[in-house]
């Protein structure tokens, strides 16, 4: 009898424990995502990169990406940034740099300073260009197991891919998609209007770089923008992004509009007053323009505004309101009115 | 001094090269039209063709000729004064100084005009520093001058690297391109900028050619002949630097001209006599750079940096001359 009583008590206790255990198990949920959980993304160099799912210490060596991070509202995650970020016309106005350390640039990174910041992720330029991060620095990041994402901007498509990639990295995929959609919408408006311009009315235009005879060839973002805007680039036979050509070739092309890179060491007046350029239509008609600093960056999301600005410089009679488009875009993504030149 | 047919041919060489150079370019203009324009014969050519010939090609070709004259004559004079066949105007720090000045102008001030002025001033400053560093107890020994030139060149090169390090990669590219040397943007204002220093330097060196002959025999012999060695050397240095700085500040660094041309003239005519070498170096130098620039602007659809062409053509040619004739003309 006593034995049965003991067994009954043990059974009750076991049932009670099982019940309580079951209750706790039913209400148990996994702990919040820890530092060790990761996601995998593919960067613009085609590399698979495993990065922490939640980022709060990022080094950004591309000022355009730093700007995008600001637009995502994730500026607080940036602990180190390229020295060029403070020259970015938007970041210099809007972002708070007091808690962000300058760590050199993509091409000349201060590797030790970057590692000392203990970042979870580094975002920088890939490729073999003058602005790319050298292999030795990338190797140093690998040695201390800091993942890095490489971005390359050969075309507008690359830029869209980069924006979507950053959306995934910072968990703002919807916003990234919005940005891409808006950019494409603005650029497509230009494309559509340009498509109605008859072939014989299309103007010839050149984009001039650091020196007046260094022009955009048949590749790169500026070339894409010129074509979208319905201009004929007489230098498009060259396959390079930039090409230095003899001045008399420019005279023989006789462009109707000249667009000068915003950081060039010369102004439209220098060309207008230069007797060597006088036989060119663009000089005769005073249709020489320097790109405003605020939309100068062809690797930034603001490039869509450059597209509109350029189109209206090529075809001033076209029905598009640059100020309104620029202001809408700035209000939507930067939360501030457009303050640049028109 | 016997005038030989080869000397006459070399002296006249720049004229046909000048005319042919005016006929070459990417804008198709019939040579007959160019000649007609040059002779002032009225014709019904389009205005743009006139502008191409007189506003684009002519100042550029003249600038190339001036560059050839300046670099060759300064090279010839310095080689004679230093009694060293491997010296040219760049060894005094002129090119490094000018490069630093241009980098400041392009990279920091973002102004081509500032780059030109700064390059000129820094070229002269580098030479002044070299000369001051080499001068001891009222004398300027040749070895000290060459060593001081190397030191000042190193300092300005480091300063140049510092500027290149700190500026935007696009600006770095602009500076690097400038360093390669090009006549691509040369206009009449550049010709005007260079004419005075190059003209003054050339006239001065031409007048000193007799005395340089005395100096090339050695300081003691020159003193015995009544030549004020230090004053003469200083004048040659100043004139050479003035010419080279003006050219470098306008078109960038064009290497090897100051070595190739004087040696070619000496070896072709088998004489180190400066009465012949100085004027004929001017003629051959002018023709050489005009031809090099013709290739730079017309050989491909691209604007090639002429400094690369002078080095690519000059170095093997120099080697050929050395292998063939050695440096006997110096002995």
PDB file of C-alpha atoms in Angstrom, chain A residues 105-221:
ATOM      1  CA  UNK A 105      40.336  56.766 -48.645  1.00  0.00           C
ATOM      2  CA  UNK A 106      39.464  53.689 -50.674  1.00  0.00           C
ATOM      3  CA  UNK A 107      42.669  53.889 -52.683  1.00  0.00           C
ATOM      4  CA  UNK A 108      44.831  54.793 -49.680  1.00  0.00           C
ATOM      5  CA  UNK A 109      43.112  53.326 -46.640  1.00  0.00           C
ATOM      6  CA  UNK A 110      44.605  53.656 -43.176  1.00  0.00           C
ATOM      7  CA  UNK A 111      44.479  49.912 -42.569  1.00  0.00           C
ATOM      8  CA  UNK A 112      45.504  50.007 -38.902  1.00  0.00           C
ATOM      9  CA  UNK A 113      43.006  52.733 -38.059  1.00  0.00           C
ATOM     10  CA  UNK A 114      40.278  50.709 -39.765  1.00  0.00           C
ATOM     11  CA  UNK A 115      41.172  47.513 -37.917  1.00  0.00           C
ATOM     12  CA  UNK A 116      41.408  49.470 -34.642  1.00  0.00           C
ATOM     13  CA  UNK A 117      37.763  50.488 -35.107  1.00  0.00           C
ATOM     14  CA  UNK A 118      36.868  46.787 -34.974  1.00  0.00           C
ATOM     15  CA  UNK A 119      34.293  47.054 -37.759  1.00  0.00           C
ATOM     16  CA  UNK A 120      31.903  44.233 -38.616  1.00  0.00           C
ATOM     17  CA  UNK A 121      31.975  45.219 -42.280  1.00  0.00           C
ATOM     18  CA  UNK A 122      34.014  47.384 -44.691  1.00  0.00           C
ATOM     19  CA  UNK A 123      32.482  48.716 -47.901  1.00  0.00           C
ATOM     20  CA  UNK A 124      34.924  49.887 -50.544  1.00  0.00           C
ATOM     21  CA  UNK A 125      35.681  50.141 -54.268  1.00  0.00           C
ATOM     22  CA  UNK A 126      36.841  47.041 -56.113  1.00  0.00           C
ATOM     23  CA  UNK A 127      38.444  46.757 -59.527  1.00  0.00           C
ATOM     24  CA  UNK A 128      41.851  47.852 -60.688  1.00  0.00           C
ATOM     25  CA  UNK A 129      41.295  51.585 -60.960  1.00  0.00           C
ATOM     26  CA  UNK A 130      43.148  54.504 -59.412  1.00  0.00           C
ATOM     27  CA  UNK A 131      40.428  54.806 -56.765  1.00  0.00           C
ATOM     28  CA  UNK A 132      40.161  51.066 -55.929  1.00  0.00           C
ATOM     29  CA  UNK A 133      41.397  49.611 -52.666  1.00  0.00           C
ATOM     30  CA  UNK A 134      44.745  47.893 -53.196  1.00  0.00           C
ATOM     31  CA  UNK A 135      44.964  44.118 -52.801  1.00  0.00           C
ATOM     32  CA  UNK A 136      47.428  44.473 -49.910  1.00  0.00           C
ATOM     33  CA  UNK A 137      44.810  46.316 -47.832  1.00  0.00           C
ATOM     34  CA  UNK A 138      42.094  43.781 -48.719  1.00  0.00           C
ATOM     35  CA  UNK A 139      44.463  40.993 -47.700  1.00  0.00           C
ATOM     36  CA  UNK A 140      45.031  42.735 -44.360  1.00  0.00           C
ATOM     37  CA  UNK A 141      41.254  42.834 -43.756  1.00  0.00           C
ATOM     38  CA  UNK A 142      41.032  39.123 -44.602  1.00  0.00           C
ATOM     39  CA  UNK A 143      43.876  38.338 -42.199  1.00  0.00           C
ATOM     40  CA  UNK A 144      41.878  39.772 -39.288  1.00  0.00           C
ATOM     41  CA  UNK A 145      38.611  38.251 -40.573  1.00  0.00           C
ATOM     42  CA  UNK A 146      36.826  41.523 -41.271  1.00  0.00           C
ATOM     43  CA  UNK A 147      34.430  40.974 -44.175  1.00  0.00           C
ATOM     44  CA  UNK A 148      34.453  43.547 -46.963  1.00  0.00           C
ATOM     45  CA  UNK A 149      32.087  44.322 -49.798  1.00  0.00           C
ATOM     46  CA  UNK A 150      33.449  45.577 -53.119  1.00  0.00           C
ATOM     47  CA  UNK A 151      31.396  47.898 -55.288  1.00  0.00           C
ATOM     48  CA  UNK A 152      32.187  48.866 -58.875  1.00  0.00           C
ATOM     49  CA  UNK A 153      30.279  51.451 -60.909  1.00  0.00           C
ATOM     50  CA  UNK A 154      30.735  50.805 -64.593  1.00  0.00           C
ATOM     51  CA  UNK A 155      27.194  51.776 -65.556  1.00  0.00           C
ATOM     52  CA  UNK A 156      23.818  52.876 -64.195  1.00  0.00           C
ATOM     53  CA  UNK A 157      22.885  49.191 -63.875  1.00  0.00           C
ATOM     54  CA  UNK A 158      25.857  48.719 -61.536  1.00  0.00           C
ATOM     55  CA  UNK A 159      24.567  51.622 -59.456  1.00  0.00           C
ATOM     56  CA  UNK A 160      21.086  50.087 -59.204  1.00  0.00           C
ATOM     57  CA  UNK A 161      22.626  46.734 -58.223  1.00  0.00           C
ATOM     58  CA  UNK A 162      24.709  48.490 -55.582  1.00  0.00           C
ATOM     59  CA  UNK A 163      21.685  50.285 -54.109  1.00  0.00           C
ATOM     60  CA  UNK A 164      19.758  46.991 -53.884  1.00  0.00           C
ATOM     61  CA  UNK A 165      22.788  45.265 -52.375  1.00  0.00           C
ATOM     62  CA  UNK A 166      23.077  47.961 -49.712  1.00  0.00           C
ATOM     63  CA  UNK A 167      19.346  47.634 -49.067  1.00  0.00           C
ATOM     64  CA  UNK A 168      19.915  43.975 -48.268  1.00  0.00           C
ATOM     65  CA  UNK A 169      23.008  44.652 -46.145  1.00  0.00           C
ATOM     66  CA  UNK A 170      21.227  47.279 -44.025  1.00  0.00           C
ATOM     67  CA  UNK A 171      17.782  45.608 -44.103  1.00  0.00           C
ATOM     68  CA  UNK A 172      16.142  48.422 -46.074  1.00  0.00           C
ATOM     69  CA  UNK A 173      15.290  46.460 -49.170  1.00  0.00           C
ATOM     70  CA  UNK A 174      11.973  48.250 -49.693  1.00  0.00           C
ATOM     71  CA  UNK A 175      13.527  51.697 -49.431  1.00  0.00           C
ATOM     72  CA  UNK A 176      16.344  50.616 -51.760  1.00  0.00           C
ATOM     73  CA  UNK A 177      13.775  49.406 -54.264  1.00  0.00           C
ATOM     74  CA  UNK A 178      11.894  52.730 -53.933  1.00  0.00           C
ATOM     75  CA  UNK A 179      15.060  54.645 -54.670  1.00  0.00           C
ATOM     76  CA  UNK A 180      15.862  52.533 -57.720  1.00  0.00           C
ATOM     77  CA  UNK A 181      12.280  52.829 -58.970  1.00  0.00           C
ATOM     78  CA  UNK A 182      12.284  56.613 -58.546  1.00  0.00           C
ATOM     79  CA  UNK A 183      15.655  56.964 -60.234  1.00  0.00           C
ATOM     80  CA  UNK A 184      14.573  54.778 -63.120  1.00  0.00           C
ATOM     81  CA  UNK A 185      11.313  56.663 -63.400  1.00  0.00           C
ATOM     82  CA  UNK A 186      13.076  60.039 -63.648  1.00  0.00           C
ATOM     83  CA  UNK A 187      15.646  58.705 -66.112  1.00  0.00           C
ATOM     84  CA  UNK A 188      12.940  56.986 -68.161  1.00  0.00           C
ATOM     85  CA  UNK A 189      10.987  60.241 -68.397  1.00  0.00           C
ATOM     86  CA  UNK A 190      14.071  61.808 -69.949  1.00  0.00           C
ATOM     87  CA  UNK A 191      14.586  58.813 -72.211  1.00  0.00           C
ATOM     88  CA  UNK A 192      11.028  58.897 -73.410  1.00  0.00           C
ATOM     89  CA  UNK A 193      11.051  62.608 -74.153  1.00  0.00           C
ATOM     90  CA  UNK A 194      14.407  62.223 -75.896  1.00  0.00           C
ATOM     91  CA  UNK A 195      13.073  59.386 -78.014  1.00  0.00           C
ATOM     92  CA  UNK A 196      10.625  61.788 -79.697  1.00  0.00           C
ATOM     93  CA  UNK A 197      13.391  64.121 -80.837  1.00  0.00           C
ATOM     94  CA  UNK A 198      13.923  63.547 -84.559  1.00  0.00           C
ATOM     95  CA  UNK A 199      17.348  62.305 -85.587  1.00  0.00           C
ATOM     96  CA  UNK A 200      18.150  65.490 -87.509  1.00  0.00           C
ATOM     97  CA  UNK A 201      17.381  67.678 -84.499  1.00  0.00           C
ATOM     98  CA  UNK A 202      19.622  65.807 -82.113  1.00  0.00           C
ATOM     99  CA  UNK A 203      22.472  67.872 -80.798  1.00  0.00           C
ATOM    100  CA  UNK A 204      26.139  66.849 -80.631  1.00  0.00           C
ATOM    101  CA  UNK A 205      27.567  67.086 -77.151  1.00  0.00           C
ATOM    102  CA  UNK A 206      30.842  66.386 -75.415  1.00  0.00           C
ATOM    103  CA  UNK A 207      31.551  65.811 -71.745  1.00  0.00           C
ATOM    104  CA  UNK A 208      34.932  67.372 -70.864  1.00  0.00           C
ATOM    105  CA  UNK A 209      37.007  66.036 -67.966  1.00  0.00           C
ATOM    106  CA  UNK A 210      40.078  67.333 -66.100  1.00  0.00           C
ATOM    107  CA  UNK A 211      41.469  68.929 -69.244  1.00  0.00           C
ATOM    108  CA  UNK A 212      39.319  70.277 -72.050  1.00  0.00           C
ATOM    109  CA  UNK A 213      40.567  67.747 -74.585  1.00  0.00           C
ATOM    110  CA  UNK A 214      39.899  64.756 -72.336  1.00  0.00           C
ATOM    111  CA  UNK A 215      36.375  63.671 -73.232  1.00  0.00           C
ATOM    112  CA  UNK A 216      33.933  60.901 -72.423  1.00  0.00           C
ATOM    113  CA  UNK A 217      34.243  58.079 -74.946  1.00  0.00           C
ATOM    114  CA  UNK A 218      31.701  55.346 -75.677  1.00  0.00           C
ATOM    115  CA  UNK A 219      31.470  53.845 -72.168  1.00  0.00           C
ATOM    116  CA  UNK A 220      30.695  54.701 -68.573  1.00  0.00           C
ATOM    117  CA  UNK A 221      27.889  56.430 -66.709  1.00  0.00           C
TER     118      UNK A 221
END
